[in-house]
Amino acid sequence: QRVGQLRAVRKSDPAAGRDLLLTTWATDSASDRRALLEALVVNLGPDDEDLLEGALDDRAASVRELAARLLDGLPTSRRAARMAGRLRPLIREAGLLRRHLEVRLPEDPDAAGRRDGLVRPPAGRSARGWWLERIVAGAPFDAWGGPAEKVVPRIGDPDVLAGLRRAAAARRTPDWARALLDHGSAPELLAVLPPEEREARVLDELGRAPHPGIPALLGTLPPAWSPQLSASVVDR
């Protein structure tokens, strides 16, 4: 009930919602702090940075992880600047005509890097690949030195592309979402596009998507669907 109330308040008055969260922050359990902090995704903005920056030092790892993920959505934050400082030295042009962008794997993170979310990876992921994805997801897009349509086609590293997808989804950036979708399927980015463009892409993918992937594809589309999309889904 508290999370629902907080989300409702954030829709109309983000600052009031943030103040409401802080009234119990010091006494809430770790699970409650995480659940309430997640509600900040509603109308997330620069004014939330100080709270999230402080949450990077929370005693609970789950809260620290969520704070880092939410900060991915704030490209003008202090953490974003720190991630840009880590990313830029790793990027270099490669190939005979310097057409490709290669990104070196990062070194072991220091204490500041661990605070920013460069921690032990999930099961099945290499540590350095995971850190690279986190760095890319947290850095502002201007760290790449060019527009999305020029940068994305030059990248082949799956960890880098995963980080860019996370950043585009968190910041709801249509130009980067569009470029990444042109580079490969990523249903989570469809929600970032304008409604008509989003539906057109879904219609195009509907006939090619494997059956298990269809719910995720359609889940990006809020109601109401157009007659054309509805008929295509029924046909499929």
Short mmCIF file of C-alpha atoms in Angstrom, two decimals:
data_model
loop_
_atom_site.label_atom_id
_atom_site.label_comp_id
_atom_site.label_asym_id
_atom_site.label_seq_id
_atom_site.Cartn_x
_atom_site.Cartn_y
_atom_site.Cartn_z
CA GLN A 1 0.00 0.00 0.00
CA ARG A 2 2.85 2.40 0.79
CA VAL A 3 4.56 1.72 -2.53
CA GLY A 4 1.28 2.25 -4.37
CA GLN A 5 0.69 5.52 -2.55
CA LEU A 6 4.22 6.69 -3.25
CA ARG A 7 3.91 5.92 -6.96
CA ALA A 8 0.60 7.80 -7.11
CA VAL A 9 2.11 10.86 -5.42
CA ARG A 10 5.17 10.77 -7.70
CA LYS A 11 2.95 10.98 -10.79
CA SER A 12 1.62 14.40 -9.80
CA ASP A 13 4.31 15.78 -7.46
CA PRO A 14 7.73 14.08 -7.62
CA ALA A 15 9.22 16.26 -4.86
CA ALA A 16 6.36 15.45 -2.47
CA GLY A 17 6.85 11.76 -3.20
CA ARG A 18 10.55 12.00 -2.46
CA ASP A 19 9.81 13.79 0.83
CA LEU A 20 7.27 11.11 1.69
CA LEU A 21 9.86 8.38 1.13
CA LEU A 22 12.33 10.15 3.42
CA THR A 23 9.90 10.32 6.36
CA THR A 24 10.51 6.62 7.11
CA TRP A 25 13.82 5.98 5.32
CA ALA A 26 15.91 5.84 8.52
CA THR A 27 13.72 3.18 10.14
CA ASP A 28 12.56 1.10 7.16
CA SER A 29 13.94 -2.39 6.65
CA ALA A 30 16.25 -3.05 3.70
CA SER A 31 13.47 -4.72 1.73
CA ASP A 32 11.13 -1.78 2.37
CA ARG A 33 13.81 0.76 1.46
CA ARG A 34 14.38 -1.04 -1.83
CA ALA A 35 10.67 -1.33 -2.63
CA LEU A 36 10.07 2.35 -1.91
CA LEU A 37 13.20 3.49 -3.72
CA GLU A 38 12.04 1.65 -6.83
CA ALA A 39 9.01 3.95 -6.95
CA LEU A 40 11.34 6.83 -7.82
CA VAL A 41 11.38 5.49 -11.38
CA VAL A 42 8.07 7.36 -11.72
CA ASN A 43 9.03 10.85 -12.95
CA LEU A 44 12.69 10.23 -12.14
CA GLY A 45 14.64 13.47 -12.51
CA PRO A 46 17.78 15.39 -11.54
CA ASP A 47 16.26 16.46 -8.22
CA ASP A 48 16.36 12.80 -7.14
CA GLU A 49 20.13 12.61 -7.55
CA ASP A 50 21.14 13.51 -3.99
CA LEU A 51 18.92 10.79 -2.51
CA LEU A 52 20.21 8.19 -4.96
CA GLU A 53 23.83 9.27 -4.51
CA GLY A 54 23.40 8.76 -0.77
CA ALA A 55 21.79 5.37 -1.35
CA LEU A 56 25.02 4.21 -3.03
CA ASP A 57 26.36 4.01 0.54
CA ASP A 58 23.36 2.11 1.94
CA ARG A 59 24.18 -0.80 4.23
CA ALA A 60 22.08 -3.16 2.05
CA ALA A 61 23.58 -4.38 -1.23
CA SER A 62 20.12 -4.61 -2.83
CA VAL A 63 19.49 -0.91 -2.16
CA ARG A 64 22.92 0.08 -3.47
CA GLU A 65 22.35 -1.92 -6.66
CA LEU A 66 18.95 -0.32 -7.26
CA ALA A 67 20.34 3.17 -6.63
CA ALA A 68 23.05 2.57 -9.24
CA ARG A 69 20.48 1.31 -11.73
CA LEU A 70 18.24 4.34 -11.21
CA LEU A 71 21.22 6.67 -11.61
CA ASP A 72 21.73 5.13 -15.07
CA GLY A 73 18.67 7.17 -15.98
CA LEU A 74 20.27 10.49 -14.98
CA PRO A 75 22.95 11.31 -17.58
CA THR A 76 23.83 14.65 -15.95
CA SER A 77 24.49 13.15 -12.51
CA ARG A 78 27.82 13.06 -10.71
CA ARG A 79 27.91 9.28 -11.12
CA ALA A 80 27.40 9.66 -14.87
CA ALA A 81 30.41 11.98 -15.02
CA ARG A 82 32.47 9.44 -13.08
CA MET A 83 31.40 6.66 -15.46
CA ALA A 84 32.28 8.85 -18.46
CA GLY A 85 35.75 9.30 -16.99
CA ARG A 86 36.12 5.52 -16.83
CA LEU A 87 34.72 4.91 -20.31
CA ARG A 88 36.53 7.43 -22.50
CA PRO A 89 40.05 5.96 -22.06
CA LEU A 90 38.71 2.52 -23.05
CA ILE A 91 37.38 3.59 -26.48
CA ARG A 92 39.55 3.52 -29.58
CA GLU A 93 39.01 3.48 -33.32
CA ALA A 94 40.10 0.29 -35.08
CA GLY A 95 40.33 -1.20 -38.56
CA LEU A 96 42.18 -0.10 -41.66
CA LEU A 97 39.83 2.83 -42.19
CA ARG A 98 39.14 3.34 -38.47
CA ARG A 99 35.54 2.37 -39.07
CA HIS A 100 35.10 0.31 -35.93
CA LEU A 101 34.97 1.30 -32.30
CA GLU A 102 36.68 -1.07 -29.90
CA VAL A 103 36.23 -0.78 -26.16
CA ARG A 104 38.87 -2.33 -23.92
CA LEU A 105 37.84 -4.25 -20.84
CA PRO A 106 38.27 -2.24 -17.64
CA GLU A 107 40.80 -2.97 -14.94
CA ASP A 108 39.76 -4.08 -11.44
CA PRO A 109 37.66 -1.28 -9.91
CA ASP A 110 38.88 0.74 -6.95
CA ALA A 111 36.71 1.62 -3.95
CA ALA A 112 35.03 4.46 -5.86
CA GLY A 113 34.23 2.11 -8.74
CA ARG A 114 32.74 -0.47 -6.40
CA ARG A 115 30.61 2.26 -4.83
CA ASP A 116 29.30 3.15 -8.30
CA GLY A 117 28.13 -0.43 -8.89
CA LEU A 118 31.18 -2.20 -10.32
CA VAL A 119 30.71 -5.17 -8.04
CA ARG A 120 30.68 -8.95 -8.38
CA PRO A 121 28.83 -10.00 -11.57
CA PRO A 122 25.73 -12.21 -11.79
CA ALA A 123 26.26 -15.93 -12.23
CA GLY A 124 27.47 -16.82 -15.70
CA ARG A 125 28.92 -13.39 -16.51
CA SER A 126 32.59 -12.50 -16.73
CA ALA A 127 33.54 -9.83 -14.21
CA ARG A 128 35.21 -7.48 -16.70
CA GLY A 129 32.42 -7.81 -19.25
CA TRP A 130 29.88 -7.03 -16.53
CA TRP A 131 31.86 -4.00 -15.35
CA LEU A 132 32.10 -2.77 -18.93
CA GLU A 133 28.34 -3.05 -19.37
CA ARG A 134 27.78 -1.12 -16.14
CA ILE A 135 30.21 1.61 -17.15
CA VAL A 136 28.57 2.02 -20.55
CA ALA A 137 25.08 2.02 -19.01
CA GLY A 138 26.04 4.72 -16.55
CA ALA A 139 28.01 7.06 -18.82
CA PRO A 140 26.26 9.85 -20.77
CA PHE A 141 25.89 9.30 -24.50
CA ASP A 142 28.09 12.28 -25.30
CA ALA A 143 31.05 10.22 -24.07
CA TRP A 144 30.90 8.49 -27.48
CA GLY A 145 31.60 11.69 -29.38
CA GLY A 146 28.89 11.34 -31.98
CA PRO A 147 25.18 10.74 -32.67
CA ALA A 148 23.59 7.35 -32.18
CA GLU A 149 23.20 6.57 -35.88
CA LYS A 150 26.95 7.07 -36.39
CA VAL A 151 28.16 5.32 -33.22
CA VAL A 152 26.03 2.18 -32.87
CA PRO A 153 26.83 0.59 -36.28
CA ARG A 154 30.54 0.80 -35.42
CA ILE A 155 30.17 -1.32 -32.26
CA GLY A 156 30.19 -5.12 -32.19
CA ASP A 157 30.94 -5.89 -28.54
CA PRO A 158 27.82 -7.47 -26.93
CA ASP A 159 28.65 -6.09 -23.47
CA VAL A 160 28.89 -2.56 -24.85
CA LEU A 161 25.62 -2.95 -26.77
CA ALA A 162 23.91 -4.32 -23.64
CA GLY A 163 25.07 -1.28 -21.71
CA LEU A 164 23.81 1.08 -24.40
CA ARG A 165 20.43 -0.67 -24.41
CA ARG A 166 20.17 -0.26 -20.64
CA ALA A 167 21.04 3.42 -20.91
CA ALA A 168 18.57 4.09 -23.74
CA ALA A 169 15.76 2.32 -21.86
CA ALA A 170 16.51 4.06 -18.55
CA ARG A 171 16.70 7.53 -20.14
CA ARG A 172 13.94 6.92 -22.69
CA THR A 173 16.11 8.28 -25.51
CA PRO A 174 14.38 7.62 -28.87
CA ASP A 175 17.37 8.28 -31.14
CA TRP A 176 19.60 5.77 -29.33
CA ALA A 177 16.73 3.28 -28.97
CA ARG A 178 16.06 3.55 -32.70
CA ALA A 179 19.71 3.02 -33.65
CA LEU A 180 20.02 0.03 -31.33
CA LEU A 181 16.82 -1.53 -32.68
CA ASP A 182 18.17 -1.13 -36.21
CA HIS A 183 21.26 -3.03 -34.99
CA GLY A 184 19.31 -5.95 -33.45
CA SER A 185 16.13 -6.96 -31.67
CA ALA A 186 15.58 -5.43 -28.22
CA PRO A 187 11.90 -5.45 -27.16
CA GLU A 188 12.59 -3.35 -24.05
CA LEU A 189 13.53 -0.41 -26.29
CA LEU A 190 10.27 -0.41 -28.25
CA ALA A 191 8.51 1.32 -25.34
CA VAL A 192 10.86 4.30 -25.80
CA LEU A 193 9.66 5.04 -29.34
CA PRO A 194 6.68 7.24 -30.28
CA PRO A 195 3.46 5.16 -30.43
CA GLU A 196 3.03 5.03 -34.22
CA GLU A 197 6.66 4.11 -34.84
CA ARG A 198 6.56 1.55 -32.06
CA GLU A 199 3.51 -0.17 -33.51
CA ALA A 200 5.00 -0.19 -37.01
CA ARG A 201 8.10 -1.95 -35.68
CA VAL A 202 6.02 -4.47 -33.77
CA LEU A 203 4.00 -5.24 -36.89
CA ASP A 204 7.24 -5.79 -38.79
CA GLU A 205 8.67 -8.09 -36.11
CA LEU A 206 5.48 -9.98 -35.36
CA GLY A 207 5.83 -12.28 -38.33
CA ARG A 208 9.48 -13.06 -37.59
CA ALA A 209 9.56 -13.29 -33.79
CA PRO A 210 9.81 -16.80 -32.28
CA HIS A 211 6.66 -17.80 -30.46
CA PRO A 212 8.11 -17.49 -26.90
CA GLY A 213 9.21 -13.92 -27.67
CA ILE A 214 5.80 -12.62 -28.69
CA PRO A 215 4.51 -11.75 -25.17
CA ALA A 216 7.58 -9.58 -24.51
CA LEU A 217 7.14 -7.93 -27.90
CA LEU A 218 3.46 -7.13 -27.33
CA GLY A 219 4.09 -6.11 -23.75
CA THR A 220 5.73 -2.93 -25.01
CA LEU A 221 2.45 -1.70 -26.48
CA PRO A 222 -0.07 -0.01 -24.19
CA PRO A 223 -3.75 -0.31 -25.04
CA ALA A 224 -5.61 0.39 -27.16
CA TRP A 225 -4.14 -1.42 -30.15
CA SER A 226 -5.03 -0.38 -33.67
CA PRO A 227 -7.34 -2.66 -35.70
CA GLN A 228 -4.40 -3.58 -37.94
CA LEU A 229 -2.23 -4.69 -35.01
CA SER A 230 -5.10 -6.53 -33.33
CA ALA A 231 -5.87 -8.47 -36.52
CA SER A 232 -2.16 -9.29 -37.03
CA VAL A 233 -1.85 -10.65 -33.49
CA VAL A 234 -4.96 -12.82 -33.93
CA ASP A 235 -3.63 -14.09 -37.24
CA ARG A 236 -0.29 -15.00 -35.68
#
